[in-house]
Structure formats: C-alpha cells, structure tokens
C-alpha cells in the first residue's frame, strides 16, 4: 500500500493508505500514461510540453478526461491556481480553448514510494483479474481511443487538404457505430476519403458555412461506411501515419488489454476482448 502525500493545506493530517489498485483499470492506465508522457525523473512533477514530447492521448477530449479523472482521484494536483483550471474547463468545452495539458502537475504520492510508481502501476495493470466490469471499462476505453485516433487522423487529413482541422470534431458522434463495424485503420481511411471529398466540395460550392461543411464531412463518412457494410465495398485498411504518432495512453492500453495489433486492425468488440483477455484471466504469461 501507498500513502498519499499531504498537500500543503493538509499538512499534519494523517491521510488514509491508498494503493494503485484503488485507481481502477482506467485510472491505473491513465496514471501510467501520464507518467510516461511527461513526468520528471523523480516522478514528482508532470511537465507541460505543448507541441513537444510524447503525446498523452490521441485527441484533446480524451486527454482532458484522463487528467480530470486523475485530478478527481487525488493523485495529480495542479501547480498553478486551481481556480484558473476551473475557469478554463467551465468557460470552454473540452474540444475548445485552453488545454489542461498546458499546466504543470504535481504527483501527489508518498515521496518514499514515488520512484517505484511505474513498476507498481505496470504490475497492477498486468495482474488484475479480468471481470465483467473490468472488460466493460476496457471496451469503453478502446472505443474512446478509437474515436480519438480517427479524429486526430481526420484533423491531419483536413490540414493536408488545406482545410480547417476543427471540421473533424462533429464526426465524433457518428464514429462509435462505424467503429463497431470497421477497424481504427479503416476509420482513418474513411476520414481521409471524407477530407478529400470535402476539398472537392469546397471547390464546387465555394466556402459556404462551417455547419454545412461539417455536415458534408459527416455524411461522406457515413455514406462510405454504409457502402462498405451493405454494398460489399470494403474500406481500405490504413496504417498509422507518422504525423499522428502513437500516444502513451494507447500504448498502455494495448499492453493492458493484450490486444496487440488487433487494437488497430479489427473493429471495437467484446469478442476481441474475450480472446485477448477473457473473464477470469489474471496474471499475464507474456509481456
């Protein structure tokens, strides 16, 4: 067990023991990914590195969910004013405005055990017993990651066609149903085709309104997905593009779920998790 380190306002108080297993599956993966993405060598701080360093997660909405989850769990604390963070979150949706990643974070943990945090987190993620609840969490996390991967690739595709990357964001609502039928790699291919279509659409119709362009992009994605599902026209499988590198959270998730290449190559499904980490399985037999 670990003991959470006392924050300045709690100095002199004896805080209850707290173990990495208390974070749960999502929290454990999130904490390990944050440490890998930006922690200093002593695992006491997480440094903001806007535009540099390793990506925490594929898309800003998921990055903010990760950080806010750890903030609420009490294992991260903002070095800057908490009021400023609250204002940043309340005044703009997660997909807009200031990013929580632009802040430095303090890892709230017992100093004597901070150095072993990565080892303890990896051990916890490797050996927890797979249950119906943990599989549900992993399935939901896979879906969040898949949506984030597709949105990140969509933003890249739009920028490559000299279009506003923000036009990709409304596609998030349509992606869960598509990713139940298509892999992440195929989802990225759909995003590329839609960006290409939108560039042609702008040439034919002029600038138009942003809302119209967003609907045109989403309609193109859904139309091509329907052709694949019902018309026998399979979507080409894209590989990960160098402009959208692997994030630490995706890497941690792939290792925890034991999906391997299936993470990218097959649709998000319970059947895939049943094969990779069936209910009742515990300690891994491989790394």
XYZ file of N, CA and C in Angstrom:
861
model
N 0.847 -1.200 0.000
C 0.000 0.000 0.000
C 0.879 1.246 0.000
N 0.338 2.298 -0.597
C 0.995 3.585 -0.590
C 0.205 4.519 0.304
N 0.812 5.606 0.686
C 0.105 6.640 1.433
C 0.207 7.924 0.635
N -0.941 8.492 0.295
C -0.936 9.730 -0.484
C -0.232 10.823 0.304
N 0.639 11.563 -0.373
C 1.380 12.636 0.289
C 0.430 13.769 0.653
N 0.688 14.408 1.774
C -0.169 15.504 2.226
C 0.110 16.753 1.395
N -0.939 17.380 0.916
C -0.814 18.666 0.248
C -0.646 19.740 1.319
N -0.172 20.951 0.942
C 0.079 21.993 1.942
C -1.106 22.247 2.866
N -2.343 22.214 2.298
C -3.490 22.520 3.160
C -3.797 21.391 4.122
N -3.147 20.220 3.939
C -3.417 19.076 4.805
C -2.199 18.669 5.634
N -1.214 19.529 5.702
C -0.015 19.188 6.456
C -0.377 18.908 7.911
N 0.214 17.858 8.458
C -0.056 17.484 9.838
C -1.181 16.499 9.977
N -1.922 16.279 8.893
C -3.014 15.307 8.944
C -2.524 13.961 8.449
N -2.987 12.918 9.056
C -2.631 11.576 8.624
C -3.653 11.104 7.592
N -3.219 10.978 6.354
C -4.125 10.587 5.281
C -4.216 9.072 5.178
N -5.334 8.549 4.699
C -5.520 7.095 4.648
C -4.619 6.445 3.618
N -4.284 5.157 3.820
C -3.489 4.444 2.825
C -4.213 4.405 1.493
N -3.430 4.428 0.422
C -4.001 4.468 -0.925
C -3.098 3.665 -1.836
N -3.647 2.650 -2.494
C -2.855 1.811 -3.375
C -3.197 2.043 -4.824
N -2.275 1.685 -5.711
C -2.521 1.882 -7.133
C -3.749 1.096 -7.581
N -4.017 -0.039 -6.931
C -5.178 -0.828 -7.325
C -6.487 -0.087 -7.037
N -6.438 0.905 -6.138
C -7.638 1.681 -5.838
C -8.015 2.630 -6.973
N -7.115 2.832 -7.913
C -7.409 3.713 -9.037
C -8.332 3.059 -10.056
N -8.432 1.737 -10.020
C -9.225 1.046 -11.026
C -8.444 0.868 -12.316
N -9.054 0.198 -13.283
C -8.358 -0.109 -14.533
C -8.089 1.162 -15.337
N -9.119 1.974 -15.535
C -8.922 3.200 -16.318
C -7.942 4.130 -15.619
N -8.129 4.323 -14.296
C -7.242 5.210 -13.558
C -5.797 4.748 -13.575
N -5.589 3.423 -13.439
C -4.231 2.899 -13.472
C -3.567 3.117 -14.821
N -4.293 2.839 -15.898
C -3.750 3.082 -17.236
C -3.474 4.567 -17.440
N -4.403 5.411 -16.986
C -4.248 6.851 -17.164
C -3.032 7.378 -16.423
N -2.858 6.935 -15.174
C -1.733 7.409 -14.363
C -0.410 6.981 -14.983
N -0.320 5.733 -15.421
C 0.911 5.257 -16.038
C 1.201 6.022 -17.321
N 0.171 6.296 -18.120
C 0.367 7.028 -19.370
C 0.835 8.457 -19.116
N 0.277 9.101 -18.089
C 0.678 10.468 -17.756
C 2.145 10.501 -17.329
N 2.542 9.552 -16.494
C 3.936 9.487 -16.051
C 4.868 9.289 -17.238
N 4.493 8.403 -18.153
C 5.330 8.139 -19.323
C 5.395 9.342 -20.253
N 4.308 10.131 -20.285
C 4.248 11.242 -21.230
C 5.044 12.456 -20.774
N 5.105 12.696 -19.451
C 5.733 13.957 -19.077
C 6.298 14.069 -17.692
N 6.470 12.967 -16.973
C 6.962 13.072 -15.598
C 8.463 13.319 -15.568
N 8.889 14.030 -14.534
C 10.330 14.229 -14.372
C 10.955 12.940 -13.842
N 12.276 12.932 -13.784
C 12.994 11.701 -13.422
C 12.647 11.217 -12.018
N 12.267 12.116 -11.132
C 11.933 11.723 -9.769
C 10.474 11.399 -9.570
N 9.681 11.464 -10.644
C 8.248 11.165 -10.588
C 7.531 12.017 -9.541
N 7.894 13.291 -9.477
C 7.226 14.210 -8.556
C 6.367 15.226 -9.310
N 6.732 15.527 -10.539
C 6.006 16.505 -11.326
C 5.737 15.957 -12.726
N 4.681 16.457 -13.333
C 4.412 16.225 -14.751
C 4.539 17.570 -15.434
N 5.474 17.668 -16.354
C 5.767 18.933 -17.005
C 4.931 19.132 -18.259
N 4.359 20.323 -18.389
C 3.638 20.656 -19.613
C 4.639 20.831 -20.747
N 4.378 20.189 -21.862
C 5.263 20.289 -23.022
C 4.423 20.515 -24.275
N 3.701 21.641 -24.350
C 2.833 21.872 -25.509
C 3.632 21.828 -26.814
N 3.222 20.975 -27.713
C 3.891 20.873 -29.003
C 5.153 20.051 -28.995
N 5.548 19.554 -27.833
C 6.794 18.789 -27.737
C 6.543 17.508 -26.946
N 7.538 16.667 -26.908
C 7.464 15.484 -26.073
C 6.486 14.450 -26.599
N 6.157 13.497 -25.751
C 5.292 12.383 -26.117
C 3.836 12.759 -25.936
N 2.994 12.328 -26.861
C 1.573 12.610 -26.767
C 0.944 11.734 -25.685
N 0.084 12.336 -24.870
C -0.587 11.579 -23.815
C -1.702 10.717 -24.387
N -2.527 11.270 -25.257
C -3.656 10.538 -25.837
C -3.921 11.079 -27.238
N -4.661 10.339 -28.062
C -4.816 10.752 -29.454
C -5.510 12.089 -29.660
N -6.448 12.450 -28.762
C -7.243 13.642 -29.024
C -7.478 14.414 -27.744
N -7.698 15.711 -27.879
C -7.772 16.606 -26.710
C -8.897 16.233 -25.744
N -10.050 15.799 -26.250
C -11.143 15.458 -25.341
C -10.747 14.309 -24.422
N -10.063 13.304 -24.967
C -9.625 12.172 -24.148
C -8.489 12.584 -23.221
N -7.606 13.446 -23.668
C -6.531 13.934 -22.792
C -7.120 14.654 -21.585
N -8.140 15.465 -21.805
C -8.748 16.185 -20.694
C -9.508 15.249 -19.773
N -10.132 14.224 -20.323
C -10.816 13.234 -19.485
C -9.819 12.515 -18.583
N -8.673 12.152 -19.126
C -7.635 11.475 -18.351
C -7.162 12.359 -17.202
N -6.816 13.597 -17.517
C -6.282 14.485 -16.493
C -7.341 14.839 -15.444
N -8.565 15.077 -15.863
C -9.598 15.412 -14.887
C -9.925 14.215 -13.997
N -9.859 12.999 -14.553
C -10.083 11.794 -13.750
C -9.025 11.666 -12.659
N -7.766 11.887 -13.023
C -6.680 11.793 -12.040
C -6.719 12.948 -11.051
N -7.194 14.098 -11.501
C -7.358 15.231 -10.589
C -8.407 14.909 -9.532
N -9.527 14.324 -9.959
C -10.584 13.957 -9.020
C -10.158 12.801 -8.114
N -9.312 11.908 -8.638
C -8.832 10.786 -7.820
C -7.838 11.238 -6.759
N -7.284 12.436 -6.922
C -6.364 12.970 -5.934
C -4.922 12.569 -6.112
N -4.562 12.004 -7.267
C -3.172 11.607 -7.471
C -2.401 12.629 -8.307
N -3.127 13.576 -8.897
C -2.497 14.724 -9.545
C -3.092 15.985 -8.936
N -2.273 17.017 -8.825
C -2.751 18.308 -8.346
C -2.107 19.391 -9.204
N -2.860 20.423 -9.572
C -2.284 21.489 -10.405
C -1.283 22.311 -9.614
N -0.170 22.622 -10.242
C 0.802 23.507 -9.605
C 0.301 24.945 -9.686
N -0.383 25.263 -10.790
C -0.970 26.590 -10.932
C -2.251 26.680 -10.115
N -2.901 27.795 -10.186
C -4.128 28.030 -9.428
C -5.230 27.063 -9.841
N -5.864 26.421 -8.869
C -6.999 25.557 -9.174
C -8.138 26.385 -9.763
N -8.267 27.623 -9.324
C -9.319 28.496 -9.854
C -9.117 28.703 -11.358
N -7.866 28.883 -11.768
C -7.603 29.094 -13.187
C -7.975 27.865 -14.002
N -7.694 26.673 -13.456
C -8.067 25.445 -14.143
C -9.583 25.305 -14.224
N -10.278 25.610 -13.123
C -11.732 25.530 -13.124
C -12.323 26.471 -14.166
N -11.767 27.677 -14.246
C -12.262 28.642 -15.224
C -12.029 28.139 -16.647
N -10.873 27.540 -16.881
C -10.549 27.061 -18.222
C -11.511 25.966 -18.662
N -11.881 25.097 -17.717
C -12.778 23.995 -18.054
C -14.216 24.482 -18.199
N -14.643 25.402 -17.323
C -16.042 25.835 -17.326
C -16.359 26.797 -18.459
N -15.375 27.545 -18.918
C -15.637 28.573 -19.920
C -15.544 28.048 -21.345
N -15.081 26.830 -21.539
C -14.964 26.300 -22.893
C -15.134 24.795 -22.864
N -15.758 24.227 -23.897
C -15.858 22.764 -23.955
C -14.481 22.140 -24.091
N -14.392 20.831 -23.795
C -13.089 20.168 -23.832
C -12.411 20.289 -25.189
N -13.208 20.394 -26.243
C -12.609 20.420 -27.572
C -12.185 21.824 -27.994
N -12.364 22.803 -27.140
C -12.033 24.173 -27.494
C -11.155 24.802 -26.415
N -10.574 25.940 -26.762
C -9.957 26.797 -25.773
C -8.725 26.217 -25.103
N -8.501 26.636 -23.861
C -7.296 26.267 -23.135
C -7.251 24.774 -22.866
N -6.064 24.241 -22.845
C -5.870 22.819 -22.624
C -5.337 22.577 -21.226
N -5.851 21.548 -20.562
C -5.317 21.167 -19.259
C -3.867 20.739 -19.363
N -3.464 20.318 -20.570
C -2.072 19.907 -20.758
C -1.106 21.076 -20.670
N -1.625 22.303 -20.763
C -0.755 23.471 -20.699
C -0.337 23.797 -19.271
N -0.775 22.996 -18.311
C -0.432 23.213 -16.908
C 0.575 22.173 -16.437
N 1.379 22.575 -15.458
C 2.255 21.618 -14.787
C 1.467 20.957 -13.657
N 1.802 19.677 -13.401
C 1.067 18.904 -12.399
C 2.026 18.332 -11.367
N 1.547 18.281 -10.138
C 2.278 17.640 -9.055
C 1.718 16.243 -8.854
N 2.588 15.236 -8.808
C 2.156 13.878 -8.492
C 2.022 13.770 -6.978
N 0.808 13.549 -6.509
C 0.534 13.528 -5.068
C 0.736 12.104 -4.572
N 1.918 11.834 -4.037
C 2.226 10.472 -3.613
C 3.313 10.509 -2.553
N 3.406 9.459 -1.796
C 4.417 9.373 -0.757
C 5.801 9.427 -1.392
N 6.653 10.335 -0.918
C 7.964 10.516 -1.531
C 8.805 9.249 -1.498
N 8.629 8.433 -0.468
C 9.440 7.221 -0.344
C 9.099 6.195 -1.415
N 7.911 6.280 -1.988
C 7.495 5.262 -2.951
C 7.273 5.819 -4.355
N 7.516 7.124 -4.554
C 7.272 7.698 -5.870
C 8.101 7.030 -6.956
N 9.351 6.724 -6.644
C 10.228 6.150 -7.662
C 9.765 4.803 -8.180
N 8.978 4.084 -7.387
C 8.514 2.765 -7.805
C 7.131 2.802 -8.451
N 6.577 3.991 -8.625
C 5.224 4.092 -9.178
C 5.075 3.407 -10.536
N 5.943 3.649 -11.510
C 5.758 2.980 -12.809
C 5.746 1.469 -12.686
N 6.650 0.919 -11.851
C 6.699 -0.535 -11.664
C 5.411 -1.037 -11.032
N 4.934 -0.349 -9.997
C 3.719 -0.776 -9.312
C 2.498 -0.684 -10.223
N 2.435 0.363 -11.030
C 1.315 0.521 -11.951
C 1.328 -0.563 -13.022
N 2.506 -0.838 -13.578
C 2.600 -1.891 -14.595
C 2.223 -3.242 -14.012
N 2.671 -3.504 -12.780
C 2.349 -4.774 -12.144
C 0.842 -4.886 -11.902
N 0.215 -3.788 -11.470
C -1.220 -3.797 -11.218
C -2.002 -4.002 -12.507
N -1.595 -3.325 -13.580
C -2.290 -3.458 -14.863
C -2.074 -4.828 -15.500
N -0.988 -5.469 -15.147
C -0.658 -6.760 -15.743
C -1.357 -7.919 -15.033
N -1.656 -7.753 -13.756
C -2.098 -8.906 -12.964
C -3.532 -8.834 -12.464
N -4.266 -7.737 -12.712
C -5.634 -7.687 -12.179
C -6.485 -8.771 -12.843
N -7.433 -9.304 -12.081
C -8.307 -10.342 -12.620
C -9.361 -9.719 -13.526
N -9.504 -10.274 -14.696
C -10.480 -9.765 -15.657
C -11.890 -10.168 -15.219
N -12.746 -9.173 -15.071
C -14.138 -9.398 -14.674
C -15.047 -8.745 -15.709
N -16.346 -8.956 -15.542
C -17.296 -8.322 -16.458
C -17.165 -6.804 -16.391
N -16.948 -6.263 -15.184
C -16.809 -4.820 -15.031
C -15.528 -4.303 -15.657
N -14.409 -4.990 -15.422
C -13.148 -4.523 -15.995
C -13.185 -4.607 -17.522
N -13.849 -5.639 -18.046
C -13.959 -5.743 -19.509
C -14.803 -4.601 -20.062
N -15.846 -4.223 -19.321
C -16.676 -3.092 -19.746
C -15.849 -1.814 -19.804
N -15.002 -1.610 -18.790
C -14.141 -0.430 -18.757
C -13.169 -0.456 -19.932
N -12.560 -1.603 -20.182
C -11.598 -1.712 -21.275
C -12.284 -1.494 -22.621
N -13.494 -2.033 -22.774
C -14.230 -1.837 -24.027
C -14.545 -0.363 -24.242
N -15.009 0.311 -23.196
C -15.312 1.738 -23.313
C -14.046 2.542 -23.609
N -12.928 2.150 -22.993
C -11.667 2.847 -23.233
C -11.202 2.639 -24.667
N -11.344 1.420 -25.168
C -10.984 1.140 -26.558
C -11.801 2.023 -27.507
N -13.082 2.155 -27.219
C -13.928 2.992 -28.071
C -13.491 4.456 -28.007
N -13.192 4.954 -26.801
C -12.719 6.328 -26.665
C -11.417 6.547 -27.436
N -10.508 5.586 -27.316
C -9.252 5.688 -28.043
C -9.476 5.638 -29.549
N -10.361 4.754 -29.991
C -10.624 4.622 -31.426
C -11.193 5.919 -31.992
N -12.139 6.515 -31.269
C -12.695 7.793 -31.702
C -11.593 8.849 -31.756
N -10.761 8.878 -30.703
C -9.670 9.842 -30.667
C -8.679 9.644 -31.799
N -8.343 8.393 -32.102
C -7.416 8.100 -33.205
C -7.992 8.614 -34.535
N -9.278 8.346 -34.768
C -9.906 8.763 -36.021
C -10.014 10.282 -36.118
N -10.368 10.937 -35.011
C -10.451 12.394 -35.028
C -9.081 13.022 -35.263
N -8.063 12.486 -34.608
C -6.708 13.009 -34.800
C -6.268 12.838 -36.244
N -6.567 11.669 -36.823
C -6.208 11.459 -38.221
C -7.056 12.349 -39.129
N -8.338 12.533 -38.779
C -9.184 13.417 -39.566
C -8.677 14.850 -39.574
N -8.207 15.323 -38.426
C -7.641 16.668 -38.363
C -6.396 16.770 -39.243
N -5.559 15.734 -39.201
C -4.381 15.710 -40.072
C -4.799 15.716 -41.544
N -5.809 14.894 -41.903
C -6.248 14.795 -43.295
C -6.808 16.122 -43.794
N -7.589 16.797 -42.958
C -8.146 18.087 -43.348
C -7.040 19.124 -43.542
N -6.081 19.143 -42.617
C -4.966 20.082 -42.748
C -4.162 19.801 -44.014
N -4.009 18.519 -44.359
C -3.275 18.159 -45.570
C -3.985 18.653 -46.823
N -5.298 18.852 -46.733
C -6.074 19.378 -47.864
C -6.365 20.870 -47.699
N -5.592 21.519 -46.833
C -5.703 22.963 -46.598
C -7.094 23.369 -46.089
N -7.674 22.522 -45.237
C -8.956 22.796 -44.624
C -8.797 22.913 -43.114
N -9.783 23.494 -42.469
C -9.747 23.696 -41.020
C -9.841 22.353 -40.298
N -8.837 21.960 -39.518
C -8.887 20.672 -38.816
C -10.075 20.533 -37.877
N -10.589 21.652 -37.356
C -11.704 21.600 -36.415
C -12.969 21.028 -37.045
N -13.030 20.977 -38.359
C -14.208 20.420 -39.034
C -14.379 18.928 -38.745
N -13.331 18.265 -38.263
C -13.423 16.829 -37.988
C -14.189 16.526 -36.712
N -14.273 17.453 -35.791
C -14.790 17.160 -34.459
C -16.238 16.672 -34.426
N -17.151 17.223 -35.232
C -18.535 16.720 -35.180
C -18.674 15.262 -35.598
N -17.664 14.705 -36.241
C -17.733 13.298 -36.640
C -17.723 12.364 -35.437
N -17.353 12.866 -34.269
C -17.250 12.017 -33.074
C -18.557 11.297 -32.776
N -19.697 11.954 -33.011
C -20.990 11.345 -32.685
C -21.306 10.159 -33.585
N -20.796 10.166 -34.815
C -21.096 9.087 -35.758
C -20.110 7.936 -35.669
N -18.970 8.157 -35.062
C -17.897 7.162 -35.104
C -18.157 5.886 -34.283
N -18.818 5.936 -33.108
C -18.995 4.678 -32.357
C -19.674 3.579 -33.166
N -20.750 3.910 -33.871
C -21.448 2.896 -34.676
C -20.574 2.391 -35.808
N -19.786 3.278 -36.397
C -18.907 2.884 -37.503
C -17.790 1.980 -37.005
N -17.227 2.310 -35.846
C -16.103 1.541 -35.319
C -16.526 0.189 -34.746
N -17.828 -0.038 -34.615
C -18.309 -1.370 -34.260
C -18.286 -2.300 -35.472
N -18.162 -1.697 -36.661
C -18.134 -2.466 -37.908
C -16.788 -2.393 -38.619
N -16.057 -1.298 -38.379
C -14.793 -1.059 -39.063
C -13.679 -0.873 -38.038
N -12.471 -1.209 -38.411
C -11.319 -1.052 -37.525
C -10.893 0.410 -37.452
N -9.985 0.712 -36.538
C -9.436 2.066 -36.465
C -8.753 2.421 -37.776
N -7.981 1.496 -38.321
C -7.312 1.746 -39.592
C -8.295 2.056 -40.702
N -9.411 1.366 -40.716
C -10.444 1.640 -41.716
C -11.156 2.949 -41.411
N -11.345 3.261 -40.123
C -11.926 4.543 -39.748
C -11.064 5.695 -40.229
N -9.746 5.543 -40.119
C -8.840 6.582 -40.607
C -8.949 6.720 -42.128
N -9.124 5.605 -42.818
C -9.311 5.656 -44.270
C -10.591 6.412 -44.619
N -11.659 6.189 -43.838
C -12.906 6.919 -44.065
C -12.718 8.417 -43.827
N -11.943 8.773 -42.814
C -11.670 10.181 -42.544
C -10.905 10.818 -43.700
N -9.947 10.080 -44.254
C -9.160 10.602 -45.375
C -10.052 10.820 -46.598
N -10.892 9.836 -46.907
C -11.791 9.952 -48.054
C -12.745 11.129 -47.876
N -13.239 11.313 -46.647
C -14.155 12.413 -46.387
C -13.455 13.762 -46.528
N -12.212 13.864 -46.055
C -11.462 15.111 -46.201
C -11.205 15.421 -47.680
N -10.889 14.397 -48.432
C -10.674 14.564 -49.877
C -11.970 15.015 -50.557
N -13.081 14.377 -50.167
C -14.386 14.768 -50.714
C -14.721 16.214 -50.357
N -14.436 16.608 -49.114
C -14.766 17.958 -48.677
C -13.951 19.001 -49.441
N -12.705 18.702 -49.719
C -11.882 19.622 -50.505
C -12.488 19.816 -51.891
N -12.951 18.736 -52.502
C -13.602 18.829 -53.807
C -14.924 19.583 -53.698
N -15.653 19.344 -52.610
C -16.937 20.017 -52.381
C -16.753 21.526 -52.274
N -15.711 21.960 -51.574
C -15.431 23.384 -51.451
C -15.111 24.001 -52.814
N -14.383 23.264 -53.645
C -14.044 23.785 -54.973
C -15.301 23.969 -55.824
N -16.289 23.099 -55.646
C -17.517 23.192 -56.445
C -18.484 24.235 -55.891
N -18.523 24.377 -54.570
C -19.572 25.167 -53.948
C -19.097 26.440 -53.269
N -17.801 26.676 -53.232
C -17.305 27.831 -52.522
C -17.203 27.567 -51.035
N -16.869 28.572 -50.282
C -16.601 28.403 -48.858
C -17.819 27.892 -48.105
N -18.981 28.491 -48.313
C -20.172 28.038 -47.605
C -20.069 28.292 -46.112
N -21.002 27.738 -45.360
C -20.978 27.903 -43.907
C -20.259 26.730 -43.266
N -19.691 26.967 -42.095
C -18.960 25.908 -41.397
C -19.888 24.740 -41.070
N -21.114 25.048 -40.660
C -22.048 23.980 -40.325
C -22.357 23.088 -41.501
N -22.498 23.694 -42.686
C -22.756 22.906 -43.894
C -21.568 22.016 -44.213
N -20.361 22.543 -44.073
C -19.157 21.759 -44.347
C -19.029 20.593 -43.373
N -19.344 20.826 -42.105
C -19.278 19.759 -41.115
C -20.259 18.648 -41.448
N -21.471 19.021 -41.831
C -22.467 18.006 -42.199
C -22.033 17.234 -43.437
N -21.426 17.936 -44.383
C -20.960 17.272 -45.601
C -19.876 16.246 -45.277
N -18.985 16.590 -44.348
C -17.928 15.665 -43.946
C -18.513 14.426 -43.282
N -19.427 14.630 -42.320
C -20.028 13.508 -41.603
C -20.844 12.645 -42.558
N -21.583 13.260 -43.457
C -22.375 12.495 -44.421
C -21.482 11.629 -45.309
N -20.338 12.167 -45.699
C -19.410 11.404 -46.526
C -18.870 10.195 -45.772
N -18.517 10.384 -44.506
C -18.016 9.276 -43.686
C -19.079 8.183 -43.570
N -20.297 8.593 -43.250
C -21.374 7.609 -43.048
C -21.750 6.912 -44.354
N -21.752 7.647 -45.460
C -22.102 7.050 -46.753
C -21.085 5.982 -47.142
N -19.817 6.288 -47.007
C -18.778 5.312 -47.355
C -18.801 4.110 -46.413
N -19.119 4.356 -45.135
C -19.231 3.239 -44.195
C -20.410 2.341 -44.559
N -21.535 2.939 -44.947
C -22.707 2.160 -45.343
C -22.424 1.348 -46.608
N -21.690 1.922 -47.544
C -21.325 1.185 -48.756
C -20.486 -0.034 -48.414
N -19.624 0.133 -47.407
C -18.784 -0.995 -47.000
C -19.608 -2.058 -46.289
N -20.527 -1.627 -45.424
C -21.295 -2.574 -44.617
C -22.378 -3.290 -45.417
N -23.000 -2.566 -46.357
C -24.160 -3.138 -47.048
C -23.953 -3.307 -48.545
N -22.931 -2.693 -49.101
C -22.739 -2.758 -50.547
C -21.578 -3.621 -50.990
N -20.929 -4.281 -50.022
C -19.822 -5.150 -50.403
C -18.611 -4.414 -50.938
N -18.403 -3.198 -50.463
C -17.240 -2.406 -50.901
C -16.346 -2.159 -49.686
N -15.474 -3.086 -49.368
C -14.666 -2.973 -48.145
C -13.789 -1.729 -48.149
N -13.610 -1.173 -46.949
C -12.776 0.014 -46.778
C -11.317 -0.411 -46.676
N -10.460 0.313 -47.362
C -9.029 0.031 -47.290
C -8.519 0.249 -45.866
N -7.611 -0.613 -45.433
C -7.027 -0.508 -44.095
C -5.816 0.416 -44.142
N -5.865 1.534 -43.417
C -4.739 2.451 -43.327
C -3.817 2.019 -42.187
N -2.544 2.270 -42.361
C -1.581 2.117 -41.266
C -1.473 3.439 -40.520
N -0.895 3.394 -39.335
C -0.710 4.639 -38.584
C 0.224 5.570 -39.349
N -0.183 6.827 -39.498
C 0.632 7.797 -40.224
C 1.636 8.446 -39.278
N 2.788 8.787 -39.813
C 3.845 9.376 -38.987
C 3.431 10.716 -38.390
N 2.478 11.383 -39.022
C 2.008 12.666 -38.489
C 1.079 12.505 -37.300
N 0.622 11.276 -37.032
C -0.249 11.004 -35.894
C 0.382 9.864 -35.086
N 1.447 10.151 -34.328
C 2.200 9.089 -33.652
C 1.414 8.423 -32.526
N 1.898 7.273 -32.120
C 1.294 6.546 -31.005
C 1.367 7.390 -29.734
N 0.295 7.384 -28.965
C 0.269 8.089 -27.690
C 0.618 7.124 -26.558
N 1.024 7.666 -25.422
C 1.382 6.804 -24.299
C 0.152 6.086 -23.741
N -1.016 6.732 -23.784
C -2.214 6.082 -23.270
C -2.618 4.916 -24.167
N -2.512 5.091 -25.485
C -2.821 3.990 -26.402
C -1.853 2.835 -26.193
N -0.583 3.161 -26.021
C 0.421 2.120 -25.803
C 0.144 1.352 -24.516
N -0.194 2.079 -23.443
C -0.519 1.441 -22.170
C -1.772 0.582 -22.291
N -2.763 1.085 -23.019
C -3.997 0.330 -23.200
C -3.757 -0.959 -23.983
N -2.987 -0.878 -25.051
C -2.708 -2.070 -25.866
C -2.040 -3.141 -25.012
N -1.102 -2.724 -24.174
C -0.402 -3.676 -23.303
C -1.342 -4.244 -22.253
N -2.176 -3.395 -21.645
C -3.094 -3.849 -20.601
C -4.156 -4.788 -21.156
N -4.739 -4.429 -22.282
C -5.815 -5.232 -22.867
C -5.297 -6.482 -23.557
N -3.994 -6.487 -23.904
C -3.356 -7.590 -24.629
C -3.930 -7.765 -26.033
N -4.422 -6.672 -26.595
C -4.985 -6.729 -27.945
C -3.913 -6.805 -29.027
N -2.751 -6.218 -28.758
C -1.704 -6.214 -29.773
C -2.153 -5.470 -31.027
N -1.851 -6.019 -32.193
C -2.200 -5.370 -33.460
C -3.698 -5.311 -33.683
N -4.464 -6.154 -32.979
C -5.917 -6.120 -33.129
C -6.487 -4.759 -32.736
N -5.788 -4.045 -31.853
C -6.240 -2.704 -31.448
C -6.523 -1.838 -32.668
N -5.666 -1.912 -33.659
C -5.766 -1.064 -34.845
C -6.485 -1.756 -36.002
N -6.415 -3.079 -36.034
C -6.781 -3.820 -37.246
C -8.176 -4.423 -37.260
N -8.885 -4.469 -36.115
C -10.216 -5.071 -36.108
C -11.197 -4.125 -35.420
N -12.504 -4.279 -35.679
C -13.497 -3.408 -35.045
C -13.494 -3.543 -33.520
N -13.939 -2.482 -32.851
C -14.064 -2.492 -31.395
C -15.176 -3.459 -31.019
N -14.854 -4.488 -30.252
C -15.856 -5.504 -29.943
C -15.517 -6.255 -28.665
N -16.556 -6.770 -28.013
C -16.362 -7.620 -26.845
C -15.710 -8.939 -27.249
N -16.030 -9.431 -28.447
C -15.468 -10.709 -28.901
C -13.947 -10.643 -28.946
N -13.414 -9.514 -29.394
C -11.959 -9.369 -29.458
C -11.352 -9.391 -28.052
N -12.021 -8.745 -27.100
C -11.522 -8.741 -25.725
C -11.678 -10.111 -25.079
N -12.715 -10.855 -25.464
C -12.876 -12.220 -24.951
C -11.681 -13.082 -25.334
N -11.163 -12.847 -26.519
C -9.986 -13.614 -26.967
C -8.708 -13.100 -26.319
N -8.592 -11.771 -26.211
C -7.344 -11.183 -25.720
C -7.191 -11.304 -24.207
N -8.265 -11.035 -23.483
C -8.201 -11.080 -22.018
C -9.541 -11.573 -21.496
N -9.815 -12.861 -21.591
C -11.124 -13.398 -21.205
C -11.406 -13.192 -19.723
N -12.685 -13.139 -19.384
C -13.097 -13.005 -17.997
C -12.548 -14.161 -17.179
N -11.983 -13.838 -16.033
C -11.367 -14.840 -15.175
C -9.867 -14.896 -15.300
N -9.315 -14.310 -16.377
C -7.854 -14.310 -16.544
C -7.233 -13.298 -15.604
N -6.028 -13.589 -15.166
C -5.341 -12.704 -14.251
C -3.955 -12.388 -14.748
N -2.943 -12.916 -14.053
C -1.559 -12.615 -14.392
C -1.268 -13.028 -15.825
N -0.525 -12.140 -16.500
C -0.146 -12.417 -17.879
C 0.948 -13.463 -17.938
N 0.934 -14.204 -19.007
C 2.008 -15.169 -19.227
C 3.060 -14.626 -20.177
N 2.820 -13.371 -20.629
C 3.764 -12.748 -21.544
C 3.753 -11.262 -21.289
N 4.776 -10.588 -21.759
C 4.870 -9.132 -21.629
C 4.308 -8.481 -22.876
